Amino acid sequence: MQSTDNMRGIVSRFETAGTVMEISPLGPGFINDTLIVKCLDGDAEVRYILQRKNHNVFPDVPGMMNNIVMVSDHIKAKVEAAGGDPMRETLTVVRRKADSIAEEEKGLPYHDLYYKDEDGNFWAMCLFIEGSVTYERADTPALAFKGGQGIGKFQAQLADFDIPLSETIKGFHNIRWRFVQWDEALERDAAGRVKDLAEEIGWIESRKEEMLAFWSLVEDGTIPTRVTHNDTKISNILFDKDGEVLCVIDLDTCMSSTSLNDFGDAIRSYTNTGAEDDRDLSKVSMSLEMFKAYAEGYLSERKASMTESELEWLAFSARYITYEQVLRFLMDYIDGDVYYKTNAPDHNLVRTHAQYKLLQSIEDQYEQMKAIIAAC
Ligand SMILES: Nc1ncnc2c1ncn2[C@@H]1O[C@H](COP(=O)(O)OP(=O)(O)O)[C@@H](O)[C@H]1O
Ligand SMILES: [Mg+2]
């Protein structure tokens, strides 16, 4: 955590209203990268969110910030047209004060959207949306419905956004790219584990063609490329006091791809009756009730802006994303546990088995999933 003076120095570079009164970490965390900045503008209190953007995860923070501005500006126009409140129904990025931008910064792309401190950390600010509520977990069908509504609304507002966003994380959910990494990992066999994994490797290889066939439809435009959020957990949706969707936040991972991936990833995480690393596989399955609730919420907002091909492949996206996760856990196990944090030597293998159990459960219920979507 930085000193208060440092934090004030960082905040002073942004176009905030009035006088900065207080900077405090958001939530109970001590080492928090999200802070709340309280300002007093005359009699009015205005709050902001200040965030350190992890440039190890996002190598191109300026491009990422420009993505966020383009996406939220597009939503603002939609909200205004619908007579809503554009300051509450999407994020508002706070720009740099013009006179705080040094000469050497001026040549850099999107230099008014972030501040890079002496330690190389990137900082960005946005308006704090007052009177909003977030949920940490979605473990009831009612919350799954709301989560679906939130992402469905976000995607509907962006259905006509046709500017390609910069690729903030390379090859995200691109199975063709994953298979390149996969083949290299098998070839390297860095941890000498391949010889014991014939069965698990078979799970991946036996589904390779159908996964590539799906991705080909994205590549050839049969399934359209749109804005995807890529981190659809319910804690990234703000609701108002009556429980209505206000907006989707945490737009750092927004990219251009098939919006089906957002649906598939949400199904993967919302519907699992067990833990992602459950050793007790009898606990792991897809809850069809949670699937139904999420799909109904999502389609209530989104179906009018979907193409036939998107509707046709919507249920499959849950298989695609869950399969990719099986592959990623297994690949990290083969690589010797270099990507995911592990708490035991076999942790990634346990995750592989648990995620594969979920995939099988989704496959087993695929016809019912398609029927639920058709009924919406
Ligand atoms: N603009 C905002 N207005 C109100 N609350 C916010 C805002 N941005 C973030 N939050 C709150 O802070 C939490 C964490 O912010 P988020 O941008 O999702 O960062 P993280 O990367 O830590 O998930 C959110 O779940 C939400 O509760
Ligand atoms: Mg978040």
Tab-separated table of C-alpha atoms and ligand atoms in Angstrom:
chain	number	residue	atom	x	y	z
A	1	MET	CA	0.000	0.000	0.000
A	2	GLN	CA	1.308	3.423	-0.937
A	3	SER	CA	1.594	6.283	1.553
A	4	THR	CA	-1.236	8.781	1.753
A	5	ASP	CA	0.998	11.512	0.305
A	6	ASN	CA	1.774	9.334	-2.692
A	7	MET	CA	-1.889	8.577	-3.164
A	8	ARG	CA	-2.784	12.259	-2.976
A	9	GLY	CA	-0.087	12.952	-5.553
A	10	ILE	CA	-1.610	10.374	-7.868
A	11	VAL	CA	-5.158	11.663	-7.385
A	12	SER	CA	-4.046	15.247	-7.999
A	13	ARG	CA	-3.325	14.345	-11.611
A	14	PHE	CA	-6.953	13.530	-12.330
A	15	GLU	CA	-9.862	15.827	-13.059
A	16	THR	CA	-11.780	15.392	-9.786
A	17	ALA	CA	-14.337	17.873	-8.480
A	18	GLY	CA	-13.656	20.108	-5.470
A	19	THR	CA	-11.145	19.199	-2.762
A	20	VAL	CA	-9.837	15.736	-1.979
A	21	MET	CA	-10.891	14.888	1.588
A	22	GLU	CA	-10.101	11.233	2.052
A	23	ILE	CA	-8.570	8.263	0.241
A	24	SER	CA	-9.389	4.852	1.659
A	25	PRO	CA	-9.224	1.253	0.501
A	26	LEU	CA	-12.491	-0.187	-0.719
A	27	GLY	CA	-13.756	-3.033	1.438
A	28	PRO	CA	-11.910	-4.742	4.255
A	29	GLY	CA	-8.765	-5.603	2.274
A	30	PHE	CA	-5.437	-4.217	3.478
A	31	ILE	CA	-3.480	-4.624	0.286
A	32	ASN	CA	-6.190	-3.353	-1.960
A	33	ASP	CA	-5.716	-2.113	-5.464
A	34	THR	CA	-9.098	-0.409	-5.436
A	35	LEU	CA	-9.494	2.778	-3.413
A	36	ILE	CA	-12.290	5.241	-2.809
A	37	VAL	CA	-11.494	8.939	-3.133
A	38	LYS	CA	-13.884	11.260	-1.347
A	39	CYS	CA	-14.058	14.870	-2.535
A	40	LEU	CA	-16.027	17.864	-1.333
A	41	ASP	CA	-17.332	20.104	-4.079
A	42	GLY	CA	-19.070	23.003	-2.327
A	43	ASP	CA	-21.562	21.176	-0.124
A	44	ALA	CA	-21.692	18.114	-2.287
A	45	GLU	CA	-19.690	14.977	-1.650
A	46	VAL	CA	-18.438	13.283	-4.807
A	47	ARG	CA	-16.705	9.922	-4.665
A	48	TYR	CA	-14.399	8.235	-7.142
A	49	ILE	CA	-12.813	4.851	-7.602
A	50	LEU	CA	-9.033	4.846	-7.996
A	51	GLN	CA	-7.518	1.610	-9.282
A	52	ARG	CA	-4.057	0.310	-9.874
A	53	LYS	CA	-4.188	-1.621	-13.123
A	54	ASN	CA	-2.135	-4.769	-13.146
A	55	HIS	CA	0.222	-4.376	-16.095
A	56	ASN	CA	1.468	-7.941	-15.719
A	57	VAL	CA	-1.994	-9.216	-16.581
A	58	PHE	CA	-2.682	-6.396	-19.051
A	59	PRO	CA	0.455	-5.540	-21.022
A	60	ASP	CA	-1.289	-2.670	-22.835
A	61	VAL	CA	-3.004	-0.588	-20.133
A	62	PRO	CA	-3.471	2.472	-22.435
A	63	GLY	CA	-5.235	0.300	-25.043
A	64	MET	CA	-7.319	-1.237	-22.282
A	65	MET	CA	-8.355	2.197	-20.990
A	66	ASN	CA	-9.325	3.256	-24.498
A	67	ASN	CA	-11.463	0.096	-24.806
A	68	ILE	CA	-13.235	1.044	-21.576
A	69	VAL	CA	-13.917	4.589	-22.768
A	70	MET	CA	-15.224	3.476	-26.164
A	71	VAL	CA	-17.503	0.848	-24.613
A	72	SER	CA	-18.850	3.123	-21.884
A	73	ASP	CA	-19.380	6.041	-24.285
A	74	HIS	CA	-21.418	3.767	-26.526
A	75	ILE	CA	-23.541	2.643	-23.575
A	76	LYS	CA	-23.969	6.268	-22.426
A	77	ALA	CA	-25.513	7.182	-25.774
A	78	LYS	CA	-27.893	4.216	-25.491
A	79	VAL	CA	-28.891	5.134	-21.936
A	80	GLU	CA	-29.513	8.771	-22.902
A	81	ALA	CA	-31.645	7.702	-25.856
A	82	ALA	CA	-33.712	5.536	-23.503
A	83	GLY	CA	-34.178	8.426	-21.058
A	84	GLY	CA	-31.988	6.852	-18.365
A	85	ASP	CA	-29.209	8.325	-16.213
A	86	PRO	CA	-25.922	8.075	-18.139
A	87	MET	CA	-23.863	8.790	-15.016
A	88	ARG	CA	-25.300	5.796	-13.157
A	89	GLU	CA	-26.013	3.306	-15.889
A	90	THR	CA	-22.445	2.886	-17.059
A	91	LEU	CA	-18.919	3.680	-15.908
A	92	THR	CA	-17.576	7.211	-16.314
A	93	VAL	CA	-13.823	7.358	-16.743
A	94	VAL	CA	-12.155	10.386	-15.121
A	95	ARG	CA	-9.475	11.936	-17.317
A	96	ARG	CA	-6.166	13.517	-16.455
A	97	LYS	CA	-5.986	17.246	-15.733
A	98	ALA	CA	-4.545	18.810	-18.891
A	99	ASP	CA	-1.878	20.693	-16.934
A	100	SER	CA	-0.713	17.523	-15.172
A	101	ILE	CA	0.364	15.874	-18.401
A	102	ALA	CA	4.127	16.157	-18.845
A	103	GLU	CA	5.664	16.905	-22.243
A	104	GLU	CA	7.118	13.396	-22.530
A	105	GLU	CA	3.684	11.861	-21.862
A	106	LYS	CA	2.004	13.796	-24.637
A	107	GLY	CA	3.224	11.557	-27.446
A	108	LEU	CA	1.833	8.421	-25.798
A	109	PRO	CA	-1.491	6.970	-26.938
A	110	TYR	CA	-4.496	7.730	-24.694
A	111	HIS	CA	-2.237	9.528	-22.215
A	112	ASP	CA	-5.183	11.401	-20.689
A	113	LEU	CA	-6.813	8.178	-19.450
A	114	TYR	CA	-4.205	6.912	-16.962
A	115	TYR	CA	-1.212	7.925	-14.870
A	116	LYS	CA	2.005	5.909	-14.717
A	117	ASP	CA	3.866	6.508	-11.460
A	118	GLU	CA	7.616	6.416	-10.760
A	119	ASP	CA	7.440	2.694	-9.914
A	120	GLY	CA	5.845	1.892	-13.263
A	121	ASN	CA	2.362	1.306	-11.807
A	122	PHE	CA	-0.608	2.365	-13.886
A	123	TRP	CA	-3.493	4.193	-12.193
A	124	ALA	CA	-6.929	5.074	-13.498
A	125	MET	CA	-10.037	6.667	-12.038
A	126	CYS	CA	-13.751	6.491	-12.552
A	127	LEU	CA	-16.816	7.907	-10.889
A	128	PHE	CA	-18.156	5.970	-7.906
A	129	ILE	CA	-21.767	5.049	-8.610
A	130	GLU	CA	-23.649	5.914	-5.428
A	131	GLY	CA	-26.502	3.893	-4.022
A	132	SER	CA	-25.458	0.749	-5.839
A	133	VAL	CA	-25.468	-2.792	-4.535
A	134	THR	CA	-23.258	-5.711	-5.516
A	135	TYR	CA	-23.518	-9.390	-4.656
A	136	GLU	CA	-20.415	-11.399	-3.900
A	137	ARG	CA	-21.856	-14.755	-4.948
A	138	ALA	CA	-24.778	-15.958	-7.008
A	139	ASP	CA	-25.982	-19.119	-5.333
A	140	THR	CA	-29.729	-18.918	-5.863
A	141	PRO	CA	-31.720	-19.075	-9.103
A	142	ALA	CA	-33.059	-15.565	-8.375
A	143	LEU	CA	-29.507	-14.169	-8.345
A	144	ALA	CA	-28.527	-16.231	-11.375
A	145	PHE	CA	-31.471	-14.661	-13.224
A	146	LYS	CA	-30.235	-11.185	-12.249
A	147	GLY	CA	-26.694	-12.004	-13.298
A	148	GLY	CA	-27.978	-13.137	-16.688
A	149	GLN	CA	-30.037	-9.966	-17.007
A	150	GLY	CA	-26.995	-7.811	-16.233
A	151	ILE	CA	-24.747	-9.334	-18.880
A	152	GLY	CA	-27.640	-9.637	-21.336
A	153	LYS	CA	-28.406	-5.931	-21.009
A	154	PHE	CA	-24.745	-4.979	-21.389
A	155	GLN	CA	-24.437	-7.019	-24.568
A	156	ALA	CA	-27.723	-5.733	-25.956
A	157	GLN	CA	-26.525	-2.140	-25.489
A	158	LEU	CA	-23.346	-3.050	-27.363
A	159	ALA	CA	-24.908	-5.198	-30.080
A	160	ASP	CA	-24.354	-2.463	-32.686
A	161	PHE	CA	-20.832	-1.532	-31.540
A	162	ASP	CA	-18.644	-2.420	-34.492
A	163	ILE	CA	-15.202	-0.959	-33.728
A	164	PRO	CA	-12.617	-3.668	-33.025
A	165	LEU	CA	-11.273	-3.381	-29.466
A	166	SER	CA	-7.616	-3.861	-28.737
A	167	GLU	CA	-6.762	-7.401	-27.668
A	168	THR	CA	-5.830	-6.840	-24.027
A	169	ILE	CA	-5.139	-10.519	-23.359
A	170	LYS	CA	-3.783	-12.424	-26.336
A	171	GLY	CA	-5.745	-15.374	-27.654
A	172	PHE	CA	-8.378	-15.236	-24.920
A	173	HIS	CA	-10.909	-18.072	-25.441
A	174	ASN	CA	-9.387	-18.794	-28.849
A	175	ILE	CA	-9.187	-22.575	-28.901
A	176	ARG	CA	-7.054	-22.638	-32.046
A	177	TRP	CA	-4.404	-20.648	-30.201
A	178	ARG	CA	-4.817	-22.873	-27.114
A	179	PHE	CA	-4.117	-25.958	-29.218
A	180	VAL	CA	-0.849	-24.420	-30.394
A	181	GLN	CA	0.138	-23.993	-26.738
A	182	TRP	CA	-1.219	-27.463	-25.936
A	183	ASP	CA	0.871	-29.194	-28.606
A	184	GLU	CA	3.963	-27.347	-27.400
A	185	ALA	CA	3.253	-28.345	-23.790
A	186	LEU	CA	2.893	-32.032	-24.732
A	187	GLU	CA	6.090	-31.855	-26.751
A	188	ARG	CA	8.037	-30.150	-23.934
A	189	ASP	CA	6.619	-32.391	-21.201
A	190	ALA	CA	8.372	-30.028	-18.779
A	191	ALA	CA	7.411	-31.871	-15.593
A	192	GLY	CA	7.676	-35.407	-17.023
A	193	ARG	CA	3.978	-35.974	-16.294
A	194	VAL	CA	2.686	-36.811	-19.775
A	195	LYS	CA	3.318	-40.566	-19.423
A	196	ASP	CA	0.717	-40.813	-16.614
A	197	LEU	CA	-1.952	-38.761	-18.329
A	198	ALA	CA	-3.121	-40.882	-21.258
A	199	GLU	CA	-6.752	-40.820	-20.108
A	200	GLU	CA	-6.888	-37.077	-19.443
A	201	ILE	CA	-5.117	-36.227	-22.695
A	202	GLY	CA	-7.699	-38.414	-24.431
A	203	TRP	CA	-10.503	-36.218	-22.992
A	204	ILE	CA	-8.947	-33.243	-24.744
A	205	GLU	CA	-8.024	-34.905	-28.025
A	206	SER	CA	-11.391	-36.626	-28.517
A	207	ARG	CA	-13.241	-33.287	-28.482
A	208	LYS	CA	-10.718	-31.258	-30.436
A	209	GLU	CA	-12.532	-31.369	-33.784
A	210	GLU	CA	-15.921	-30.243	-32.485
A	211	MET	CA	-14.320	-27.365	-30.583
A	212	LEU	CA	-12.388	-26.221	-33.649
A	213	ALA	CA	-15.562	-26.531	-35.722
A	214	PHE	CA	-17.322	-24.109	-33.363
A	215	TRP	CA	-14.407	-21.678	-33.431
A	216	SER	CA	-14.329	-21.783	-37.251
A	217	LEU	CA	-17.849	-20.336	-37.232
A	218	VAL	CA	-16.546	-17.402	-35.195
A	219	GLU	CA	-13.561	-16.971	-37.513
A	220	ASP	CA	-15.644	-17.037	-40.691
A	221	GLY	CA	-18.249	-14.636	-39.288
A	222	THR	CA	-21.154	-17.108	-39.153
A	223	ILE	CA	-21.206	-16.272	-35.444
A	224	PRO	CA	-20.694	-12.491	-35.229
A	225	THR	CA	-17.874	-10.788	-33.347
A	226	ARG	CA	-19.096	-8.320	-30.739
A	227	VAL	CA	-17.976	-6.791	-27.460
A	228	THR	CA	-17.344	-9.413	-24.810
A	229	HIS	CA	-16.879	-8.631	-21.135
A	230	ASN	CA	-14.849	-11.714	-20.230
A	231	ASP	CA	-15.315	-11.510	-16.460
A	232	THR	CA	-19.010	-12.063	-15.932
A	233	LYS	CA	-19.126	-12.750	-12.210
A	234	ILE	CA	-22.034	-11.203	-10.368
A	235	SER	CA	-19.715	-8.948	-8.330
A	236	ASN	CA	-19.058	-7.098	-11.581
A	237	ILE	CA	-22.685	-6.018	-11.901
A	238	LEU	CA	-24.071	-3.035	-9.992
A	239	PHE	CA	-27.741	-3.105	-9.003
A	240	ASP	CA	-29.868	-0.304	-7.608
A	241	LYS	CA	-31.605	-0.467	-4.232
A	242	ASP	CA	-34.644	-2.138	-5.779
A	243	GLY	CA	-32.476	-4.853	-7.254
A	244	GLU	CA	-32.701	-3.593	-10.840
A	245	VAL	CA	-29.582	-3.812	-13.010
A	246	LEU	CA	-27.703	-0.507	-13.101
A	247	CYS	CA	-24.645	-1.462	-15.100
A	248	VAL	CA	-21.758	-3.825	-15.646
A	249	ILE	CA	-18.386	-2.691	-14.262
A	250	ASP	CA	-14.806	-3.983	-14.258
A	251	LEU	CA	-14.489	-3.462	-18.009
A	252	ASP	CA	-10.723	-4.178	-18.052
A	253	THR	CA	-11.149	-7.446	-19.919
A	254	CYS	CA	-13.517	-6.162	-22.626
A	255	MET	CA	-12.428	-7.371	-26.040
A	256	SER	CA	-13.880	-8.256	-29.411
A	257	SER	CA	-14.986	-11.856	-29.787
A	258	THR	CA	-18.171	-13.896	-29.770
A	259	SER	CA	-20.503	-12.749	-27.018
A	260	LEU	CA	-21.453	-16.409	-26.565
A	261	ASN	CA	-18.241	-16.769	-24.559
A	262	ASP	CA	-19.640	-14.535	-21.825
A	263	PHE	CA	-22.698	-16.752	-21.579
A	264	GLY	CA	-20.652	-19.946	-21.581
A	265	ASP	CA	-18.265	-18.705	-18.933
A	266	ALA	CA	-21.100	-17.586	-16.696
A	267	ILE	CA	-22.767	-21.001	-16.999
A	268	ARG	CA	-19.468	-22.676	-16.146
A	269	SER	CA	-19.179	-20.756	-12.893
A	270	TYR	CA	-22.787	-20.072	-11.827
A	271	THR	CA	-24.128	-23.592	-12.253
A	272	ASN	CA	-21.401	-25.751	-10.685
A	273	THR	CA	-22.851	-27.544	-7.641
A	274	GLY	CA	-19.337	-28.224	-6.351
A	275	ALA	CA	-16.064	-26.333	-6.120
A	276	GLU	CA	-13.712	-25.755	-9.029
A	277	ASP	CA	-11.139	-27.911	-7.218
A	278	ASP	CA	-13.468	-30.383	-5.535
A	279	ARG	CA	-11.773	-33.659	-4.683
A	280	ASP	CA	-15.230	-35.148	-4.152
A	281	LEU	CA	-16.429	-35.518	-7.725
A	282	SER	CA	-19.882	-36.624	-6.584
A	283	LYS	CA	-20.469	-32.988	-5.582
A	284	VAL	CA	-19.671	-31.602	-9.021
A	285	SER	CA	-22.401	-31.223	-11.630
A	286	MET	CA	-24.255	-28.583	-13.590
A	287	SER	CA	-27.451	-27.433	-11.880
A	288	LEU	CA	-30.082	-27.316	-14.615
A	289	GLU	CA	-32.189	-25.059	-12.401
A	290	MET	CA	-29.371	-22.492	-12.232
A	291	PHE	CA	-28.830	-22.839	-15.960
A	292	LYS	CA	-32.500	-22.158	-16.633
A	293	ALA	CA	-32.514	-19.101	-14.371
A	294	TYR	CA	-29.381	-17.593	-15.915
A	295	ALA	CA	-30.520	-18.314	-19.479
A	296	GLU	CA	-33.947	-16.782	-18.838
A	297	GLY	CA	-32.425	-13.633	-17.349
A	298	TYR	CA	-29.897	-13.337	-20.162
A	299	LEU	CA	-32.373	-13.903	-22.974
A	300	SER	CA	-34.958	-11.545	-21.446
A	301	GLU	CA	-32.552	-8.722	-22.313
A	302	ARG	CA	-30.604	-10.132	-25.183
A	303	LYS	CA	-32.709	-12.306	-27.445
A	304	ALA	CA	-33.961	-9.441	-29.640
A	305	SER	CA	-30.390	-8.598	-30.674
A	306	MET	CA	-29.189	-12.149	-31.312
A	307	THR	CA	-28.760	-13.804	-34.691
A	308	GLU	CA	-30.107	-17.272	-35.506
A	309	SER	CA	-26.584	-18.679	-35.378
A	310	GLU	CA	-25.961	-17.203	-31.927
A	311	LEU	CA	-29.172	-18.703	-30.564
A	312	GLU	CA	-28.317	-22.025	-32.131
A	313	TRP	CA	-24.863	-22.157	-30.517
A	314	LEU	CA	-25.681	-20.544	-27.180
A	315	ALA	CA	-25.931	-23.789	-25.210
A	316	PHE	CA	-22.800	-25.127	-26.873
A	317	SER	CA	-20.809	-22.153	-25.581
A	318	ALA	CA	-21.020	-23.654	-22.072
A	319	ARG	CA	-19.352	-26.813	-23.385
A	320	TYR	CA	-16.744	-24.808	-25.245
A	321	ILE	CA	-15.696	-22.661	-22.294
A	322	THR	CA	-15.741	-25.539	-19.794
A	323	TYR	CA	-13.702	-27.684	-22.166
A	324	GLU	CA	-11.173	-24.874	-22.561
A	325	GLN	CA	-10.863	-24.721	-18.784
A	326	VAL	CA	-10.229	-28.478	-18.547
A	327	LEU	CA	-7.526	-28.015	-21.152
A	328	ARG	CA	-5.954	-25.062	-19.321
A	329	PHE	CA	-5.822	-26.848	-15.958
A	330	LEU	CA	-4.373	-29.977	-17.536
A	331	MET	CA	-1.890	-27.982	-19.586
A	332	ASP	CA	-0.674	-26.182	-16.470
A	333	TYR	CA	-0.273	-29.531	-14.725
A	334	ILE	CA	1.777	-30.772	-17.671
A	335	ASP	CA	3.840	-27.574	-17.620
A	336	GLY	CA	4.673	-28.122	-13.934
A	337	ASP	CA	2.188	-25.662	-12.367
A	338	VAL	CA	3.501	-22.379	-13.692
A	339	TYR	CA	0.274	-20.411	-14.249
A	340	TYR	CA	-2.322	-21.214	-11.586
A	341	LYS	CA	-1.459	-20.962	-7.907
A	342	THR	CA	-1.506	-24.429	-6.380
A	343	ASN	CA	-1.883	-25.674	-2.801
A	344	ALA	CA	-0.782	-29.274	-3.454
A	345	PRO	CA	1.401	-31.043	-6.030
A	346	ASP	CA	-1.709	-32.520	-7.660
A	347	HIS	CA	-3.906	-29.397	-7.352
A	348	ASN	CA	-4.069	-28.771	-11.090
A	349	LEU	CA	-4.868	-32.428	-11.723
A	350	VAL	CA	-7.676	-32.248	-9.148
A	351	ARG	CA	-8.990	-29.164	-10.925
A	352	THR	CA	-8.753	-30.961	-14.264
A	353	HIS	CA	-10.855	-33.862	-12.964
A	354	ALA	CA	-13.425	-31.598	-11.312
A	355	GLN	CA	-13.772	-29.430	-14.401
A	356	TYR	CA	-14.046	-32.515	-16.588
A	357	LYS	CA	-16.823	-33.845	-14.366
A	358	LEU	CA	-18.638	-30.544	-14.898
A	359	LEU	CA	-18.097	-30.806	-18.651
A	360	GLN	CA	-19.595	-34.302	-18.685
A	361	SER	CA	-22.573	-33.103	-16.702
A	362	ILE	CA	-23.121	-30.270	-19.194
A	363	GLU	CA	-22.825	-32.714	-22.092
A	364	ASP	CA	-25.327	-35.065	-20.440
A	365	GLN	CA	-27.866	-32.252	-20.078
A	366	TYR	CA	-27.215	-30.615	-23.428
A	367	GLU	CA	-30.575	-31.513	-25.000
A	368	GLN	CA	-32.462	-30.091	-22.007
A	369	MET	CA	-30.348	-26.927	-22.153
A	370	LYS	CA	-31.224	-26.450	-25.800
A	371	ALA	CA	-34.913	-27.030	-25.035
A	372	ILE	CA	-34.808	-24.363	-22.284
A	373	ILE	CA	-33.261	-21.869	-24.697
A	374	ALA	CA	-35.800	-22.704	-27.383
A	375	ALA	CA	-38.626	-22.168	-24.873
A	376	CYS	CA	-37.332	-18.648	-24.104
B	1	LIG	N1	-17.690	2.787	-10.220
B	1	LIG	C1	-18.071	2.083	-9.159
B	1	LIG	N2	-19.131	2.476	-8.412
B	1	LIG	C2	-19.517	1.755	-7.327
B	1	LIG	N3	-18.890	0.644	-6.900
B	1	LIG	C3	-17.830	0.201	-7.590
B	1	LIG	C4	-17.366	0.885	-8.750
B	1	LIG	N4	-16.291	0.242	-9.228
B	1	LIG	C5	-16.086	-0.799	-8.395
B	1	LIG	N5	-17.005	-0.839	-7.413
B	1	LIG	C6	-17.092	-1.836	-6.344
B	1	LIG	O1	-15.779	-2.345	-6.117
B	1	LIG	C7	-15.720	-3.759	-6.370
B	1	LIG	C8	-14.399	-4.109	-7.059
B	1	LIG	O2	-14.254	-3.346	-8.249
B	1	LIG	P1	-13.840	-4.004	-9.632
B	1	LIG	O3	-13.717	-2.911	-10.631
B	1	LIG	O4	-14.775	-5.112	-9.945
B	1	LIG	O5	-12.372	-4.521	-9.305
B	1	LIG	P2	-11.743	-5.982	-9.143
B	1	LIG	O6	-10.762	-6.074	-10.253
B	1	LIG	O7	-11.132	-5.952	-7.788
B	1	LIG	O8	-12.832	-7.009	-9.271
B	1	LIG	C9	-16.954	-4.044	-7.208
B	1	LIG	O9	-17.407	-5.369	-7.061
B	1	LIG	C10	-17.951	-3.018	-6.687
B	1	LIG	O10	-18.564	-3.505	-5.498
B	2	MG	MG	-14.563	-7.183	-10.199
